[in-house]
CSV table of C-alpha atoms in Angstrom, one decimal:
chain,number,residue,atom,x,y,z
A,1,MET,CA,37.0,-43.6,-18.2
A,2,ASN,CA,40.1,-41.9,-19.5
A,3,SER,CA,38.9,-38.9,-21.5
A,4,THR,CA,42.3,-38.5,-23.2
A,5,GLU,CA,42.1,-42.1,-24.4
A,6,ASN,CA,38.6,-41.5,-25.7
A,7,GLN,CA,39.6,-38.4,-27.5
A,8,GLN,CA,42.6,-40.2,-29.2
A,9,ILE,CA,40.4,-43.1,-30.2
A,10,LEU,CA,37.8,-40.8,-31.7
A,11,GLN,CA,40.3,-38.7,-33.6
A,12,TYR,CA,42.0,-41.9,-34.9
A,13,LEU,CA,38.7,-43.2,-36.2
A,14,MET,CA,37.6,-39.9,-37.6
A,15,PHE,CA,40.9,-39.7,-39.6
A,16,ASN,CA,40.8,-43.2,-40.9
A,17,GLN,CA,37.0,-43.6,-41.2
A,18,VAL,CA,37.3,-47.4,-41.3
A,19,LEU,CA,39.8,-49.5,-39.4
A,20,GLU,CA,40.3,-53.3,-39.2
A,21,HIS,CA,39.9,-54.4,-35.5
A,22,THR,CA,43.5,-55.6,-35.2
A,23,PHE,CA,44.8,-52.1,-36.2
A,24,LEU,CA,42.6,-50.4,-33.6
A,25,ILE,CA,43.7,-52.9,-30.9
A,26,LYS,CA,47.4,-52.1,-31.7
A,27,PHE,CA,46.7,-48.4,-31.5
A,28,PHE,CA,44.8,-48.7,-28.2
A,29,THR,CA,47.4,-51.0,-26.7
A,30,LYS,CA,50.0,-48.2,-27.4
A,31,ILE,CA,48.0,-45.4,-25.8
A,32,SER,CA,46.6,-47.4,-22.9
A,33,LYS,CA,49.8,-49.2,-21.9
A,34,LEU,CA,47.8,-52.3,-21.2
A,35,THR,CA,49.4,-55.7,-21.8
A,36,GLU,CA,46.7,-58.4,-21.3
A,37,ILE,CA,44.7,-58.9,-24.5
A,38,LYS,CA,41.4,-59.7,-22.7
A,39,GLU,CA,41.8,-56.5,-20.7
A,40,ILE,CA,42.6,-54.5,-23.8
A,41,GLU,CA,39.6,-55.9,-25.7
A,42,THR,CA,37.2,-55.2,-22.8
A,43,LYS,CA,38.6,-51.7,-22.1
A,44,LEU,CA,38.4,-50.7,-25.8
A,45,GLU,CA,34.8,-51.9,-26.0
A,46,GLU,CA,34.0,-49.9,-22.8
A,47,ASN,CA,35.7,-46.8,-24.2
A,48,ILE,CA,33.9,-47.0,-27.5
A,49,GLN,CA,30.5,-47.4,-25.7
A,50,THR,CA,31.3,-44.2,-23.8
A,51,ILE,CA,32.3,-42.4,-26.9
A,52,ASN,CA,29.1,-43.4,-28.7
A,53,GLN,CA,27.1,-42.0,-25.8
A,54,LEU,CA,28.9,-38.7,-26.1
A,55,ILE,CA,28.6,-38.4,-29.9
A,56,SER,CA,25.1,-39.7,-30.4
A,57,ASN,CA,23.5,-36.2,-30.1
A,58,PHE,CA,25.6,-35.3,-33.2
A,59,HIS,CA,24.1,-38.3,-35.1
A,60,LEU,CA,27.5,-40.0,-35.1
A,61,GLU,CA,28.4,-43.5,-34.1
A,62,ILE,CA,31.4,-45.9,-34.1
A,63,LYS,CA,30.0,-49.1,-35.4
A,64,ARG,CA,31.6,-52.6,-35.5
A,65,ILE,CA,30.9,-54.7,-38.5
A,66,THR,CA,32.2,-58.0,-39.9
A,67,SER,CA,33.1,-58.4,-43.6
A,68,GLU,CA,31.2,-61.2,-45.3
A,69,ILE,CA,34.2,-61.6,-47.6
A,70,ASP,CA,37.4,-61.7,-45.5
A,71,LEU,CA,35.5,-62.4,-42.2
A,72,LYS,CA,37.5,-59.7,-40.4
A,73,ASN,CA,36.0,-57.2,-37.9
A,74,TYR,CA,36.1,-53.5,-38.8
A,75,TRP,CA,35.3,-50.3,-36.9
A,76,CYS,CA,33.5,-47.6,-38.9
A,77,PHE,CA,33.0,-44.0,-38.0
A,78,VAL,CA,29.5,-43.4,-39.1
A,79,ASN,CA,27.5,-40.2,-39.8
A,80,LYS,CA,23.8,-41.3,-39.3
A,81,GLN,CA,22.3,-38.1,-40.6
A,82,HIS,CA,22.3,-37.5,-44.4
A,83,ASP,CA,20.0,-35.3,-46.4
A,84,SER,CA,20.4,-37.7,-49.3
A,85,PHE,CA,22.6,-40.5,-50.7
A,86,PHE,CA,24.8,-37.8,-52.3
A,87,THR,CA,25.9,-36.3,-48.9
A,88,VAL,CA,27.6,-39.6,-47.8
A,89,ALA,CA,31.0,-39.9,-49.6
A,90,THR,CA,31.9,-36.2,-49.8
A,91,ASN,CA,35.3,-36.8,-51.3
A,92,TYR,CA,33.7,-38.1,-54.5
A,93,LYS,CA,32.6,-36.0,-57.5
A,94,PRO,CA,28.9,-36.0,-58.4
A,95,ALA,CA,29.5,-38.2,-61.4
A,96,GLN,CA,31.3,-40.7,-59.2
A,97,LEU,CA,28.5,-40.8,-56.8
A,98,ASN,CA,26.1,-41.5,-59.7
A,99,ILE,CA,28.4,-44.5,-60.6
A,100,PHE,CA,28.3,-45.7,-57.0
A,101,LYS,CA,24.6,-45.4,-56.8
A,102,THR,CA,24.2,-47.4,-60.1
A,103,LEU,CA,26.6,-50.1,-58.8
A,104,LEU,CA,24.7,-50.3,-55.5
A,105,SER,CA,21.4,-51.0,-57.3
A,106,ALA,CA,23.0,-53.5,-59.7
A,107,ILE,CA,24.8,-55.4,-56.9
A,108,ILE,CA,21.7,-55.7,-54.8
A,109,SER,CA,19.6,-56.7,-57.8
A,110,ASN,CA,22.1,-59.4,-58.7
A,111,GLN,CA,21.8,-61.2,-55.4
A,112,GLY,CA,24.7,-59.4,-53.7
A,113,SER,CA,27.6,-59.4,-56.1
A,114,LEU,CA,28.7,-58.5,-59.6
A,115,ILE,CA,31.7,-59.4,-61.9
A,116,ILE,CA,33.7,-56.2,-62.2
A,117,GLN,CA,33.5,-56.2,-66.0
A,118,ASP,CA,29.8,-56.5,-65.8
A,119,ALA,CA,29.7,-53.6,-63.2
A,120,ILE,CA,31.7,-51.4,-65.6
A,121,ASP,CA,29.4,-52.3,-68.5
A,122,ILE,CA,26.3,-51.4,-66.5
A,123,ALA,CA,27.8,-48.1,-65.3
A,124,VAL,CA,28.8,-47.2,-68.9
A,125,ASN,CA,25.1,-47.2,-69.7
A,126,GLU,CA,24.6,-44.4,-67.2
A,127,ILE,CA,27.9,-42.5,-67.6
A,128,ASN,CA,29.8,-43.0,-70.9
A,129,ASP,CA,33.3,-42.6,-69.4
A,130,ARG,CA,35.0,-46.0,-68.9
A,131,ASN,CA,38.2,-44.5,-67.4
A,132,LEU,CA,36.2,-42.6,-64.7
A,133,ILE,CA,34.2,-45.7,-63.9
A,134,GLU,CA,37.3,-47.9,-63.5
A,135,GLU,CA,39.0,-45.3,-61.4
A,136,THR,CA,35.9,-44.9,-59.2
A,137,ILE,CA,35.5,-48.6,-58.6
A,138,ILE,CA,39.2,-48.8,-57.5
A,139,ASN,CA,38.6,-45.9,-55.1
A,140,LEU,CA,35.4,-47.3,-53.8
A,141,ILE,CA,37.2,-50.6,-53.0
A,142,ASN,CA,40.1,-48.9,-51.4
A,143,ASP,CA,37.7,-46.8,-49.2
A,144,LYS,CA,35.7,-49.9,-48.2
A,145,TRP,CA,32.5,-48.8,-49.9
A,146,LEU,CA,32.9,-51.8,-52.1
A,147,GLU,CA,34.7,-55.1,-51.5
A,148,LYS,CA,36.3,-57.4,-53.9
A,149,PHE,CA,36.2,-61.2,-53.8
A,150,ASN,CA,39.8,-62.4,-54.0
A,151,SER,CA,38.9,-65.6,-55.9
A,152,ASP,CA,36.7,-64.6,-58.9
A,153,GLY,CA,36.9,-60.9,-59.5
A,154,LYS,CA,33.5,-60.0,-58.2
A,155,ILE,CA,32.5,-57.0,-56.1
A,156,THR,CA,30.0,-56.6,-53.4
A,157,LEU,CA,29.0,-53.9,-50.9
A,158,GLY,CA,31.8,-53.0,-48.5
A,159,VAL,CA,31.7,-52.8,-44.7
A,160,ARG,CA,31.6,-49.0,-44.9
A,161,THR,CA,28.4,-49.1,-47.1
A,162,LEU,CA,26.7,-51.6,-44.8
A,163,ALA,CA,27.6,-49.6,-41.7
A,164,GLU,CA,26.9,-46.1,-43.0
A,165,LEU,CA,24.2,-46.6,-45.6
A,166,ASP,CA,21.9,-49.0,-43.8
A,167,ASP,CA,19.2,-46.4,-43.3
A,168,TYR,CA,19.3,-45.7,-47.0
A,169,LEU,CA,19.5,-49.3,-48.3
A,170,GLN,CA,16.6,-50.7,-46.2
A,171,PRO,CA,13.8,-48.5,-47.6
A,172,GLU,CA,15.4,-48.1,-51.1
A,173,PHE,CA,15.9,-51.8,-51.8
A,174,GLU,CA,13.6,-53.5,-49.3
A,175,SER,CA,12.3,-56.1,-51.7
A,176,ASN,CA,15.7,-57.2,-52.7
A,177,LEU,CA,17.5,-57.2,-49.4
A,178,HIS,CA,17.6,-60.0,-46.8
A,179,GLU,CA,18.5,-59.9,-43.1
A,180,CYS,CA,20.5,-62.5,-41.2
A,181,ILE,CA,18.1,-64.2,-38.9
A,182,ILE,CA,20.8,-64.2,-36.1
A,183,CYS,CA,22.1,-60.7,-36.1
A,184,GLN,CA,19.3,-58.9,-38.1
A,185,ASN,CA,21.9,-57.1,-40.3
A,186,ILE,CA,21.9,-57.1,-44.1
A,187,VAL,CA,23.2,-60.4,-45.5
A,188,LEU,CA,24.4,-60.4,-49.2
A,189,ASN,CA,26.7,-63.4,-49.5
A,190,GLY,CA,25.6,-65.7,-46.8
A,191,GLU,CA,23.7,-69.0,-46.8
A,192,LYS,CA,20.0,-69.8,-47.2
A,193,CYS,CA,18.0,-72.5,-45.5
A,194,LYS,CA,16.9,-75.2,-48.0
A,195,ARG,CA,13.5,-75.4,-46.4
A,196,CYS,CA,12.5,-71.8,-45.6
A,197,SER,CA,13.6,-68.3,-46.4
A,198,ALA,CA,16.0,-67.8,-43.5
A,199,ARG,CA,19.5,-66.6,-44.3
A,200,LEU,CA,22.7,-66.5,-42.3
A,201,HIS,CA,26.0,-64.8,-42.5
A,202,ARG,CA,28.7,-67.4,-42.8
A,203,PHE,CA,30.3,-66.1,-39.5
A,204,CYS,CA,26.9,-66.1,-37.8
A,205,LYS,CA,26.3,-69.6,-38.9
A,206,GLU,CA,29.7,-70.8,-37.7
A,207,ASN,CA,29.1,-69.2,-34.3
A,208,PHE,CA,25.5,-70.4,-34.0
A,209,PHE,CA,26.3,-74.0,-35.0
A,210,SER,CA,29.7,-74.3,-33.3
A,211,THR,CA,28.2,-76.2,-30.3
A,212,ASN,CA,25.6,-78.1,-32.2
A,213,SER,CA,26.5,-81.5,-33.7
A,214,HIS,CA,23.2,-81.6,-35.6
A,215,PRO,CA,22.6,-78.0,-36.8
A,216,SER,CA,19.1,-76.9,-37.4
A,217,CYS,CA,17.7,-73.7,-38.9
A,218,PRO,CA,16.9,-71.1,-36.2
A,219,ALA,CA,13.7,-70.3,-38.1
A,220,CYS,CA,12.0,-73.5,-39.1
A,221,ARG,CA,14.1,-75.9,-36.9
A,222,GLN,CA,14.7,-78.3,-39.8
A,223,ASN,CA,18.2,-79.6,-40.6
A,224,TRP,CA,20.3,-76.9,-42.1
């Protein structure tokens, strides 16, 4: 493995925190001088695997996650060791972290999404500063902690939250969270089997059913 490449990838991800896969591919193509896309994809995966082995002792990880909203792949630079929720997004003020925590709870309790105006109204009950709440929501969306539905103005948890706060979300909201039966990751805006409790991400469903002309639930084996 090229240690210089690994160092550049790590620095690039540490600086950006979250990167869409296509942007990381462009960056890696530039530094690696490779031209074949399959070779680029394979080599990047190998390099990231090596980097993760090297940084795991520091409770750090580069994690790949797919957005439930835009269905794009993202790479997140994740710190897996936090003393509390409030040590995660260190560039936010305490009041903004309280807003974020309130929105997390409200989104999960509301089956994975909230209309933005409803989110503002809920946060106002905790912190009576509408301007700060609106500013915080915009920042959380821009930083990928929250994600906005393009069609109907709702928000849900962003890829960065799902990647970095998984260990916080699971015990804190266990009764209101569901896992995709295919990938075992949190699913908020997927699909539910009509005959059992199984849930699937849309992208997991498409991959799982792509070669099956009569798709059945992977849990109960009944027609999906």
